[in-house]
Coordinates of C-alpha atoms in Angstrom, one line a residue:
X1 CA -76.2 -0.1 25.5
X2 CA -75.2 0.8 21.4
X3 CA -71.8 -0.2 20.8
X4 CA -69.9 0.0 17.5
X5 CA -66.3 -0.7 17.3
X6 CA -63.6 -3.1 16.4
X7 CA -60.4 -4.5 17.6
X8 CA -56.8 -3.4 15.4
X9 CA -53.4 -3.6 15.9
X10 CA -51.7 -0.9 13.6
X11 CA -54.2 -2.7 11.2
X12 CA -54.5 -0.9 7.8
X13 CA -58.3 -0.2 6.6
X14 CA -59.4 -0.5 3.3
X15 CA -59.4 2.5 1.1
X16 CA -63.1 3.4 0.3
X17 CA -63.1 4.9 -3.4
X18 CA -65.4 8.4 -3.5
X19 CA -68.5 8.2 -6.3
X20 CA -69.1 4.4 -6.2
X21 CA -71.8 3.4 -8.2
X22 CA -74.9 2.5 -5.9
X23 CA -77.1 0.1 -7.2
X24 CA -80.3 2.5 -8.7
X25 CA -83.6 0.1 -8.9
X26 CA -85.3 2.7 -10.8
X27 CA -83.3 2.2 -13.7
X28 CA -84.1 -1.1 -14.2
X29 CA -87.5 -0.2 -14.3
X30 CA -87.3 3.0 -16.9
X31 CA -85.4 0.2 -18.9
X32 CA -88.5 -2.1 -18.7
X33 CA -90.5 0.3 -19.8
X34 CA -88.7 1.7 -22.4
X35 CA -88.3 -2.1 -24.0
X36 CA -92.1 -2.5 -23.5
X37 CA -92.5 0.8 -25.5
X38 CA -90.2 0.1 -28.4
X39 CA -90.4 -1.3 -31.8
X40 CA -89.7 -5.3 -32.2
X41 CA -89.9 -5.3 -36.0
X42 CA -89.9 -2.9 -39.3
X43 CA -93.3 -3.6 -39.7
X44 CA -94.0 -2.9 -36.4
X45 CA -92.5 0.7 -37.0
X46 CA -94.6 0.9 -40.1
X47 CA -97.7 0.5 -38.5
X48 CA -97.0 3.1 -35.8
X49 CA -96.0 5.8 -38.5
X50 CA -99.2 5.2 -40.3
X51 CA -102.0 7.5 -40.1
X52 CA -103.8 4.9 -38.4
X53 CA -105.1 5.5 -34.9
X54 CA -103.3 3.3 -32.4
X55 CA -104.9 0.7 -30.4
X56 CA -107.2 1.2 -26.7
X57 CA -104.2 -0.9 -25.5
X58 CA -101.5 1.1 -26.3
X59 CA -103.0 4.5 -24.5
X60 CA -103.6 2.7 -21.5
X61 CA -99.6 1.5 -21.6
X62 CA -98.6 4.8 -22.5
X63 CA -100.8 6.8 -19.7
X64 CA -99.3 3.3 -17.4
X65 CA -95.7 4.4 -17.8
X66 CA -95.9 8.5 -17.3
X67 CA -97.6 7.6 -14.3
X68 CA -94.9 5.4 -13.3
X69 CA -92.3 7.7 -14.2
X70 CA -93.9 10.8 -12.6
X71 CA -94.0 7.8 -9.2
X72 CA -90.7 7.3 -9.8
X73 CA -89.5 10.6 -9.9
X74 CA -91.0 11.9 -6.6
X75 CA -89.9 8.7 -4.9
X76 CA -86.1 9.6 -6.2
X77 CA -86.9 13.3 -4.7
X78 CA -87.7 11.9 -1.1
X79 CA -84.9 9.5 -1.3
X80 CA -82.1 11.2 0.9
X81 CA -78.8 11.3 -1.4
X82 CA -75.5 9.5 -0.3
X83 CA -73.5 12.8 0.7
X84 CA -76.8 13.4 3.0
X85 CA -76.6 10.0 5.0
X86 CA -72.9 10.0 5.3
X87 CA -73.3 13.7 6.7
X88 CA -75.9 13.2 9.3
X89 CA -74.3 9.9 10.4
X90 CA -70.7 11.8 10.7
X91 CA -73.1 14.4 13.0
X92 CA -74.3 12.0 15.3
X93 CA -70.7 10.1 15.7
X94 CA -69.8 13.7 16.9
X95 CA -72.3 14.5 19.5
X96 CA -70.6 11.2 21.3
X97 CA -67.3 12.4 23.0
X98 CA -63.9 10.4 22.2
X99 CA -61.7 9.3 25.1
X100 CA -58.5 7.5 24.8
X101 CA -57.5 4.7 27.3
X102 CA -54.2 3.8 28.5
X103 CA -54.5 -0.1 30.1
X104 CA -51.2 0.0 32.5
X105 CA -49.4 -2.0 35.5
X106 CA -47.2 -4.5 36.7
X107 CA -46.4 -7.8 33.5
X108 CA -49.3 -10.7 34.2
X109 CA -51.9 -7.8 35.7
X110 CA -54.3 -8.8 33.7
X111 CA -54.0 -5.8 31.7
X112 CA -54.9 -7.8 27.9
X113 CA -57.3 -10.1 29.4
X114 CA -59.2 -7.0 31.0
X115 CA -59.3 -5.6 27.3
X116 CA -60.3 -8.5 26.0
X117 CA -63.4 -8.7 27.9
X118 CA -64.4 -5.4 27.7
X119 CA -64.6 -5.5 23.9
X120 CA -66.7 -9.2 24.6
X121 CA -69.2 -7.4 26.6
X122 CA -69.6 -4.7 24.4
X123 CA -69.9 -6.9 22.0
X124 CA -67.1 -6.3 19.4
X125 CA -66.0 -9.9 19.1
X126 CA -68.5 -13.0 18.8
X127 CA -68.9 -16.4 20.3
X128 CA -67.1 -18.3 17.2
X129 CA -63.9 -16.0 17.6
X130 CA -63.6 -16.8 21.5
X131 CA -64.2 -20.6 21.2
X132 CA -61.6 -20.3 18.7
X133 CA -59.4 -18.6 21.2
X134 CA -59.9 -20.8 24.1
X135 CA -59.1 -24.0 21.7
X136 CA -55.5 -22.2 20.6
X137 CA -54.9 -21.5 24.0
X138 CA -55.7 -24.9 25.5
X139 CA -53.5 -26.2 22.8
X140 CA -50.9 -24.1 24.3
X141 CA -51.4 -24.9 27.7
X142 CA -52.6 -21.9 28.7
X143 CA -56.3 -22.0 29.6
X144 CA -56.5 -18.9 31.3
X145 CA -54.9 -16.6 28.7
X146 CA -57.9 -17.2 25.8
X147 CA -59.8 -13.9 26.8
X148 CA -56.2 -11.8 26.2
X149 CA -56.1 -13.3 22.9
X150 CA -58.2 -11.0 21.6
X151 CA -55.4 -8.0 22.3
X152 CA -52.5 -9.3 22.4
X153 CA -52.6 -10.6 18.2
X154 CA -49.3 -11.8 17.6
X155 CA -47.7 -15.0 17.7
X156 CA -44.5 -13.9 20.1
X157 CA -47.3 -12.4 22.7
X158 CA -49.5 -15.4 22.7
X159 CA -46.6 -17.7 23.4
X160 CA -44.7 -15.8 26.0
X161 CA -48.0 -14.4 27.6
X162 CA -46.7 -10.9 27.4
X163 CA -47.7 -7.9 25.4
X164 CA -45.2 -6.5 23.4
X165 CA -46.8 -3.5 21.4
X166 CA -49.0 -1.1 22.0
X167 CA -52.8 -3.6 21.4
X168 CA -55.7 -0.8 19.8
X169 CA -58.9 -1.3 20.2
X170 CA -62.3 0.6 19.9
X171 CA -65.7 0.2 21.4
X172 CA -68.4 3.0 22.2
X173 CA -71.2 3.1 24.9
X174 CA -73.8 5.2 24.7
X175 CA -72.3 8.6 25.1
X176 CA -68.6 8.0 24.7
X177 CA -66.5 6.3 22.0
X178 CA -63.5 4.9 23.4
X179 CA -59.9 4.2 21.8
X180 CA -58.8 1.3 24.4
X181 CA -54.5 1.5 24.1
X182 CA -52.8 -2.3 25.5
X183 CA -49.3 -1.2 26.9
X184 CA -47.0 -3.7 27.5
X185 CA -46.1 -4.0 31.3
X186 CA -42.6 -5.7 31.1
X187 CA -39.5 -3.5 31.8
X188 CA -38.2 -4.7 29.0
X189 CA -40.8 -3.0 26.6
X190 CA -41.3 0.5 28.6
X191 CA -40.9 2.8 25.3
X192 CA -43.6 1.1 24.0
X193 CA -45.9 1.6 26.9
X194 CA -44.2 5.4 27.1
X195 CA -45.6 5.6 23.1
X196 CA -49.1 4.0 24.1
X197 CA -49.7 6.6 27.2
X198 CA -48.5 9.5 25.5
X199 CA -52.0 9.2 23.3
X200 CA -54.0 8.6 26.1
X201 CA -56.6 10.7 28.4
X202 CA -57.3 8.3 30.9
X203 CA -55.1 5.7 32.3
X204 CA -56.4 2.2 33.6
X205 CA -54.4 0.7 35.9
X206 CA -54.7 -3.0 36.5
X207 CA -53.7 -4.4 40.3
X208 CA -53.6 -8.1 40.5
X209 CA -54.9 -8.8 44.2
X210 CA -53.8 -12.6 44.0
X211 CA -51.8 -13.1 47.0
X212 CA -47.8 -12.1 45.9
X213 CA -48.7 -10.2 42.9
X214 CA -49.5 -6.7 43.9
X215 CA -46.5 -7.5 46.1
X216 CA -44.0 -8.6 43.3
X217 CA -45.8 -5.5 41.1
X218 CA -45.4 -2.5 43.5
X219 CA -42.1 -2.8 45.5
X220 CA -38.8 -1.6 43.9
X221 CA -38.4 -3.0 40.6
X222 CA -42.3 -3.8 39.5
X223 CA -43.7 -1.9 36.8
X224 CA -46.5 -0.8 39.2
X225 CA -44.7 2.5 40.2
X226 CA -42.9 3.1 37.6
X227 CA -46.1 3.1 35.1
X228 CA -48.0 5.3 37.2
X229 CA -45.2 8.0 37.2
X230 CA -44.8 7.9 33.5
X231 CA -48.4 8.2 33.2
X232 CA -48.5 11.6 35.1
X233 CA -45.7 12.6 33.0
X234 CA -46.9 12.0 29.6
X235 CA -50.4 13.9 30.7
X236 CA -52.7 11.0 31.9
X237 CA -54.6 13.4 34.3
X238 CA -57.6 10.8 35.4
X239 CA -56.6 7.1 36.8
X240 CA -59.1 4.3 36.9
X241 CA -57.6 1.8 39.5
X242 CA -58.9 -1.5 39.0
X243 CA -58.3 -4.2 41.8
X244 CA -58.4 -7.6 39.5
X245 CA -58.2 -10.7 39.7
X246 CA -60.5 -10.9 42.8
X247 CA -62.1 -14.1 41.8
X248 CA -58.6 -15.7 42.5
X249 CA -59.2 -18.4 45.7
X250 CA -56.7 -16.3 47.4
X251 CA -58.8 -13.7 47.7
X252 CA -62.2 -14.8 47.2
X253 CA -63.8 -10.9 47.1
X254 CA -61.8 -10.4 50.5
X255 CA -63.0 -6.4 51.4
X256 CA -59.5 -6.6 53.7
X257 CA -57.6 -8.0 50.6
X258 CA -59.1 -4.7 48.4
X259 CA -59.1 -2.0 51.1
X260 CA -55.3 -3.1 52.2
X261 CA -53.8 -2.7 48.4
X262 CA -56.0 0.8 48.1
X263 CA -54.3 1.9 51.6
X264 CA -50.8 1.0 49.8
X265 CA -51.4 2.8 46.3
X266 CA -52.7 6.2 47.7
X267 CA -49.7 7.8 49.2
X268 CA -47.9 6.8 46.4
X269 CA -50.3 8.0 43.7
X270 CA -50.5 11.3 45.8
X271 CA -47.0 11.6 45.8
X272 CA -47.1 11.0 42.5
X273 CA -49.0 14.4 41.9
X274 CA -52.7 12.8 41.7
X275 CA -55.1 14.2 43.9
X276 CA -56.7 10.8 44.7
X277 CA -60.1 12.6 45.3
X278 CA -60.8 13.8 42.5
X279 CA -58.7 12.5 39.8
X280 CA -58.5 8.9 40.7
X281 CA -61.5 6.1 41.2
X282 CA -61.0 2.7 42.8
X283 CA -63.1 -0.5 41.8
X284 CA -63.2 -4.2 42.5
X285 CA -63.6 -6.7 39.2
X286 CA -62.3 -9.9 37.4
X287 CA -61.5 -9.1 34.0
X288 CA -61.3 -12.9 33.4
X289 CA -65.1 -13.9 34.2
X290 CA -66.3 -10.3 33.4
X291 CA -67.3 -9.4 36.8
X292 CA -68.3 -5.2 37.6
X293 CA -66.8 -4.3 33.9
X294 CA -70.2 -4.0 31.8
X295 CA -72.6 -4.2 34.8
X296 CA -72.4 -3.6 38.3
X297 CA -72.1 -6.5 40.8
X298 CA -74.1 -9.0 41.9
X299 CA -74.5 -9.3 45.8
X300 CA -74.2 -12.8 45.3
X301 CA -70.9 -12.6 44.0
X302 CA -69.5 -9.4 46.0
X303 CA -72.0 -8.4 49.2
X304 CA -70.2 -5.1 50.3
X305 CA -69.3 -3.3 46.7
X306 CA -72.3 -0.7 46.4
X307 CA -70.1 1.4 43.9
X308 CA -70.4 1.7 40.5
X309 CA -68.8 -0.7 37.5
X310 CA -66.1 -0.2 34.8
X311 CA -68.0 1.4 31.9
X312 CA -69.8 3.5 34.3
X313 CA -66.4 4.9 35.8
X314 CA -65.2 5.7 32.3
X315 CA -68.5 7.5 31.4
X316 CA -68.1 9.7 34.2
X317 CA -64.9 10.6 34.1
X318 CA -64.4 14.3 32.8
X319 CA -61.1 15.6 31.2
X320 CA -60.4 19.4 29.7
X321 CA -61.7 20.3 26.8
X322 CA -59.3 21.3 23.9
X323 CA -59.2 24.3 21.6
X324 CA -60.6 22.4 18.4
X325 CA -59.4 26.1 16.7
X326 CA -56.0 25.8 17.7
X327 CA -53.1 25.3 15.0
X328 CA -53.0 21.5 14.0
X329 CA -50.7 19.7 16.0
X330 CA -50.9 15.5 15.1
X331 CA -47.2 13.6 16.2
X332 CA -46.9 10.8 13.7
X333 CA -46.6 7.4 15.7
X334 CA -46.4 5.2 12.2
X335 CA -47.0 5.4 8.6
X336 CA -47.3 2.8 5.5
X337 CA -48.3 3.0 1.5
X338 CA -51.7 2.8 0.3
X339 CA -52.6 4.6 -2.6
X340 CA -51.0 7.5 -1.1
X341 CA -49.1 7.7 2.4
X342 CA -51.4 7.0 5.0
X343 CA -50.4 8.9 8.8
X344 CA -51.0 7.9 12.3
X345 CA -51.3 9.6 14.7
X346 CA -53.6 11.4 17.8
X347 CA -54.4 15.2 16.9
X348 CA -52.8 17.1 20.0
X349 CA -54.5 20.0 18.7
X350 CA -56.7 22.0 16.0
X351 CA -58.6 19.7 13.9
X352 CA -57.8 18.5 10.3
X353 CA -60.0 18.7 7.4
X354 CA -60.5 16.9 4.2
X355 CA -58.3 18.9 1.4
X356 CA -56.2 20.9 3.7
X357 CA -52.9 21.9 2.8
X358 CA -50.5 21.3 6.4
X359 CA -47.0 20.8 6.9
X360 CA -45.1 17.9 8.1
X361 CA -41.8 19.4 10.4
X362 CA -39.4 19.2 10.7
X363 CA -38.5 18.9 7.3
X364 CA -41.1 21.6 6.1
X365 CA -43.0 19.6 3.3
X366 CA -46.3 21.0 2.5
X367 CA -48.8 18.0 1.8
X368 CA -52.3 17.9 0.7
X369 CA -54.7 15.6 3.0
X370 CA -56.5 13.2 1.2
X371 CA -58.5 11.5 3.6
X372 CA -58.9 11.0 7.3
X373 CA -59.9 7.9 8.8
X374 CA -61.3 7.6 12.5
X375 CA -62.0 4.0 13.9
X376 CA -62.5 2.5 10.5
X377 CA -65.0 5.0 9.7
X378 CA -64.0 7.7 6.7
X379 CA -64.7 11.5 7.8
X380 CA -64.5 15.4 6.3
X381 CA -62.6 16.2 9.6
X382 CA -61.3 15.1 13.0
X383 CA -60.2 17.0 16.0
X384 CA -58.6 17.4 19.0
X385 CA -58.4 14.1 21.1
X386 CA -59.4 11.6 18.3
X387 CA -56.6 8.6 17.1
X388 CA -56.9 9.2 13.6
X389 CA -54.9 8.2 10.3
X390 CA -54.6 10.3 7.7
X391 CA -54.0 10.4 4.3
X392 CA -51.7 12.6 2.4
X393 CA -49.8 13.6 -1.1
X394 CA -47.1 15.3 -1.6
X395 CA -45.0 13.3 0.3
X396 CA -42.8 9.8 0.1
X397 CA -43.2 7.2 2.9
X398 CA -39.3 7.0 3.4
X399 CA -39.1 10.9 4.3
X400 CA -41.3 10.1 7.7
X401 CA -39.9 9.3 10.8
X402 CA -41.8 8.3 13.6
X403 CA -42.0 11.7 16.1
X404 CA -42.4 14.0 12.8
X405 CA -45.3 16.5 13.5
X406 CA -48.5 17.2 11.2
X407 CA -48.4 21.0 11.7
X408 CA -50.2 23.9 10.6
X409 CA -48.8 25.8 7.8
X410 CA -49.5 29.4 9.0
X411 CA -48.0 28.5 12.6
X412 CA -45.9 25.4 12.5
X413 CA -44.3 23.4 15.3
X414 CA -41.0 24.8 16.6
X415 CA -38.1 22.5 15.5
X416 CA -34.7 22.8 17.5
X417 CA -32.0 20.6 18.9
X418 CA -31.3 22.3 22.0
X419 CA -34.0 23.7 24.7
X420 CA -34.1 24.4 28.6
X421 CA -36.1 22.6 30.9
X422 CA -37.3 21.9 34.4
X423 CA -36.2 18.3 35.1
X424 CA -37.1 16.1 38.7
X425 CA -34.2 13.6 39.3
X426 CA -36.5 10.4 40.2
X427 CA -33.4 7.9 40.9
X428 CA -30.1 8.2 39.4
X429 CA -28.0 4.7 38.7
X430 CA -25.9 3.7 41.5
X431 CA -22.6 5.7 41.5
X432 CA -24.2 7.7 38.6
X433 CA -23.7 11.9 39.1
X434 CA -26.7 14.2 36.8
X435 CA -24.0 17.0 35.8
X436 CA -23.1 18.5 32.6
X437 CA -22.5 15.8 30.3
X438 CA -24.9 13.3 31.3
X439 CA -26.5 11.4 28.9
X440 CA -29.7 9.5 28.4
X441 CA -32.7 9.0 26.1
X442 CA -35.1 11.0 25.7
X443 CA -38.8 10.8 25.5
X444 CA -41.2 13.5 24.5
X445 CA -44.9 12.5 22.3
X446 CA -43.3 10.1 19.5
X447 CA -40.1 11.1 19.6
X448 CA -37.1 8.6 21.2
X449 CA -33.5 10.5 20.9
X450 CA -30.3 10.4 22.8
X451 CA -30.0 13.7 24.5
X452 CA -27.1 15.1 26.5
X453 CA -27.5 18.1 29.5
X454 CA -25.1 20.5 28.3
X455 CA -25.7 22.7 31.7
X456 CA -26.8 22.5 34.8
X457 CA -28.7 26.7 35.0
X458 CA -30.4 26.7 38.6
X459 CA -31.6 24.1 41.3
X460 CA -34.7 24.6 42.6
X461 CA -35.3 24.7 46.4
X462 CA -39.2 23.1 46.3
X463 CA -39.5 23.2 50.3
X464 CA -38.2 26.5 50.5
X465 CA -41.4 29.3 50.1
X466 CA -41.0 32.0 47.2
X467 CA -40.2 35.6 47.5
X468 CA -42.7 37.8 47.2
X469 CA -40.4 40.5 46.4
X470 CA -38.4 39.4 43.1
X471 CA -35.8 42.5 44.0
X472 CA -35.0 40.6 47.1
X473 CA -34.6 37.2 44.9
X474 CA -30.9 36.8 45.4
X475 CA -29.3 35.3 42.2
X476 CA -28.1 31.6 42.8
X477 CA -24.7 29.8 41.8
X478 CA -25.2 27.6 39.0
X479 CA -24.8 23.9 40.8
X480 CA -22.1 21.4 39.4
X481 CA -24.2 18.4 39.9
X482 CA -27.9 17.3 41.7
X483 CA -29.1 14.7 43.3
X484 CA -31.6 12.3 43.6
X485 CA -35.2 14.1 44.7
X486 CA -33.2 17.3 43.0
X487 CA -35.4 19.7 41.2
X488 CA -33.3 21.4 38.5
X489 CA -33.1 23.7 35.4
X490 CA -31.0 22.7 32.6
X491 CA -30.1 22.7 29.4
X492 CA -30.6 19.7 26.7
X493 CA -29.6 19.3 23.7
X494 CA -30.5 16.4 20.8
X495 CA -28.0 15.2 18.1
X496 CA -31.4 15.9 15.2
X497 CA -33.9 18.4 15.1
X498 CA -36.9 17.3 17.2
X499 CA -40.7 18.8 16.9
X500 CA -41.6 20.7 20.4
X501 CA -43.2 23.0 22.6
X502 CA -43.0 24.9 25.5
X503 CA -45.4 23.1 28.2
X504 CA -47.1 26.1 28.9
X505 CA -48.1 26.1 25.3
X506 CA -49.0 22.8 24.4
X507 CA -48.9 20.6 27.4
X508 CA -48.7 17.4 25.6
X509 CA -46.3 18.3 23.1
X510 CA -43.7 19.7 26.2
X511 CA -43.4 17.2 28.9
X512 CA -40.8 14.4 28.8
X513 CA -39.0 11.6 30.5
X514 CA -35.2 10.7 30.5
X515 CA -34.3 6.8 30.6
X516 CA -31.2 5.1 30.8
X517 CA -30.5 1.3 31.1
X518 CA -34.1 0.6 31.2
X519 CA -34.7 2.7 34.1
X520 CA -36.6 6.1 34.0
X521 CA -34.3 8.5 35.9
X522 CA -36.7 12.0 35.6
X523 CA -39.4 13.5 34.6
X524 CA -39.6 16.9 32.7
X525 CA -41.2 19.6 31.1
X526 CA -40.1 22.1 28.6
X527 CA -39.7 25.9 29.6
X528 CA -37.4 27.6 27.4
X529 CA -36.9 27.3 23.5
X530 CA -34.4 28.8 21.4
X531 CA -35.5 32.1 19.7
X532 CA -37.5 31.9 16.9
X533 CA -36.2 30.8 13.6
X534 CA -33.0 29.0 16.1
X535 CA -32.4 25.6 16.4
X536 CA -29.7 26.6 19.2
X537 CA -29.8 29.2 22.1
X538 CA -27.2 32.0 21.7
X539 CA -23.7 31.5 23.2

């Protein structure tokens, strides 16, 4: 299996300068020559202007070095120049696909240490790095925590054991490179796993089936459901469920143990709104000894698993393909200085080339793109799908905000402050009443604003069957206030303009969720946007 990749944490890449000089051997020698040909004395230059005819030796040296230089020159023909390499190898990266991958679930899953051995077996990090690892984290008292190391990079996650950011990571098999994204699973850090899912395809989510863990994870108040529902939300479409932790001694590869926690997660991943047949795949494995992650299991380890293992699931797995000639949409997750202002950011839409001229919305400043960087690798462009950075002129580093949209210039991104859309009321606080006037925080791509629902426009009876007849469609009284399970369509509005679209649009740029005290409270998506040219609907 080829794999090229390497593991980063909003890490900043080296700037590789165009028209470096490569070292040119042939040079040297056309310099050799040229000293073995030239004068050493006056007198020597006297003799060779004399009338004199020159030596047997010096014809055979002269003859020697055009026959060296013709050599030289057909060699330097066959020789493939730099642009040449750098295009064909930029052609082969592209026949691989790129999938990003959203690692999810319930706080001590396994969700880093499962990362962490992935990019092991697919041999990103090397046997020095993980001794190193297991030595800080026996120091630490924490044996069992080395492999997560490897994600989780700072010093606050390695002591507490829980992932804070969003760990990034890259590895590639042999048709797919992969973008793996390390969401935190505490409650306390949901915005950040909201910011890592929103730039993923394909969502992993880690079970621990140690005996009171899947428990603690998936009744009311664990991470487990929660996650899951956010990851439908923010577009995860496909869901790899990964039973871990299966070497533990209380479970010991138990088939009751696996098939009792799948029994439990399917009516809930159904309800939900995956179809669990075709968009969601089950598999046993131990992310901390490796087992079923790289290759598929051994009978002496796990007797009745005949399916197949991690990096075979993610292969597989097939997700819609985007209009690479779409107008350019990248949200900006993050940006810093380096010799220019460098963007980050996953390209929704279009793709981005080397000297384009784009804008950056919503404050409409036109910006000239310097380079793009995927993985660490420089390229002349990037499409739709791939996690790129990208870097600009034309801009200053202090006039970005995170949730700022790389747009097309001919067809930019709309930019309001109010919009309608079609919310589902998950759970509501206790005592709490979703009316006009409600406020929460929003989430929608990269963008985190306090929004308020100005009105409540029509509830929508999901049980009831539609008319056929829209004539007959009698017209319904605007409701003063919904409930929990309510569907309803309403009106939000935003204190700053925010970068949007309509869902039917651009999906991933038009579905949101609302949060308040740390609690997701509904799921959305955006239907209605204010004329064009309006930042405000029409009173």
């Amino acid at each position: 299996m080829e794999v090229d990749g390497i593991a980063e944490r909003n890490s900043h890449s080296p700037v590789f300068l165009e028209g470096e000089d490569v070292h040119d051997w042939s040079k040297e020698e056309d310099v050799a020559i040229e000293e073995a040909m030239s004068p050493t004395s006056p007198s020597d230059t006297g003799a060779l202007e004399a009338d004199s005819p020159p030596p047997t030796d010096d014809i055979y040296e002269d003859i020697e070095s055009q026959l060296q230089e013709l050599q030289l020159d057909k060699i330097e023909e066959k020789l493939p120049g730099h642009e040449e390499i750098k295009q064909h190898v930029e052609e082969e990266e592209e026949k691989k696909r790129h999938l990003n991958v959203v690692f999810i679930g319930h706080v001590d899953a396994g969700k880093s240490t499962t990362g962490g051995q992935i990019l092991l077996l697919s041999g990103q990090v090397d046997d020095r790095t993980i001794q190193k690892y297991e030595k800080e984290a026996k120091e630490k008292n924490r044996e069992s925590w080395y492999m997560a190391y490897i994600m989780d990079t700072n010093e606050e996650e390695r002591v507490k054991g829980k992932t804070v950011e969003v760990g990034r990571a890259h590895f590639e098999t042999e048709s797919t490179r992969f973008t793996i994204l390390d969401a935190p699973g505490h409650k306390s850090y949901v915005p950040n796993m909201i910011s890592g899912a929103s730039q993923a395809d394909v969502g992993v989510l880690v079970i621990s089936a140690r005996k009171g863990e899947f428990e603690t994870g998936y009744e009311k108040g664990g991470q487990t459901r929660e996650h899951v529902q956010l990851a439908k939300t923010l577009g995860v479409s496909k869901l790899v469920v990964v039973v871990n932790k299966m070497d533990d001694s209380t479970v010991n590869w138990s088939k009751d143990r696996y098939d009792e926690i799948e029994s439990k997660i399917i009516p809930f991943l159904k309800v939900s709104g995956y179809n669990s047949k075709k968009d969601v795949h089950f598999l046993p494995l131990s992310g901390l000894v490796g087992s079923n992650i790289a290759k598929r299991m051994d009978k002496k380890v796990c007797s009745w698993w005949n399916g197949p293992c991690l990096f075979e699931v993610l292969d597989g797995i097939e997700i819609p393909l985007r209009d690479p000639e779409a107008p350019v949409r990248m949200p900006i997750i993050d940006k810093y200085k380096d010799m220019g202002i460098v963007l980050m950011g996953k390209i929704e839409s279009g793709t981005i080339h080397e000297g384009d001229s784009l804008l950056i919305m919503p404050n409409k400043t036109q910006v000239k793109v310097l380079a793009i960087y995927c993985d660490e690798n420089k390229k002349r462009r990037a499409g739709p799908g791939e996690n790129v950075r990208v870097k600009v002129s034309g801009v200053e580093e202090e006039d970005i905000l995170s949730g700022f949209v790389l747009s097309s210039v001919v067809n930019p991104i709309n930019a309001v402050s109010e919009f309608n859309a079609q919310l589902q009321i998950l759970e509501l606080l206790d005592n709490a009443i979703f009316t006009a006037g409600y406020k929460a925080i929003l989430h929608i791509h990269a963008i985190v604003e306090e929004a308020e629902i100005v009105q409540l426009i029509e509830e929508i009876d999901v049980k009831k069957k539609k008319v056929a007849d829209p004539k007959k469609k009698k017209p319904k009284r605007r409701p003063l206030f919904v409930k929990n399970g309510a569907v309803v369509i309403c009106r939000v509005q935003v204190n700053n303009l925010i970068c949007i679209e309509n869902f039917s649009d651009f999906p991933q740029l038009g579905r949101f969720t609302l949060r308040t005290e740390g609690k997701t409270i509904a799921v959305g998506k955006v239907v209605e946007l204010p004329p064009s040219g309006n930042v405000l609907f029409e009173s």
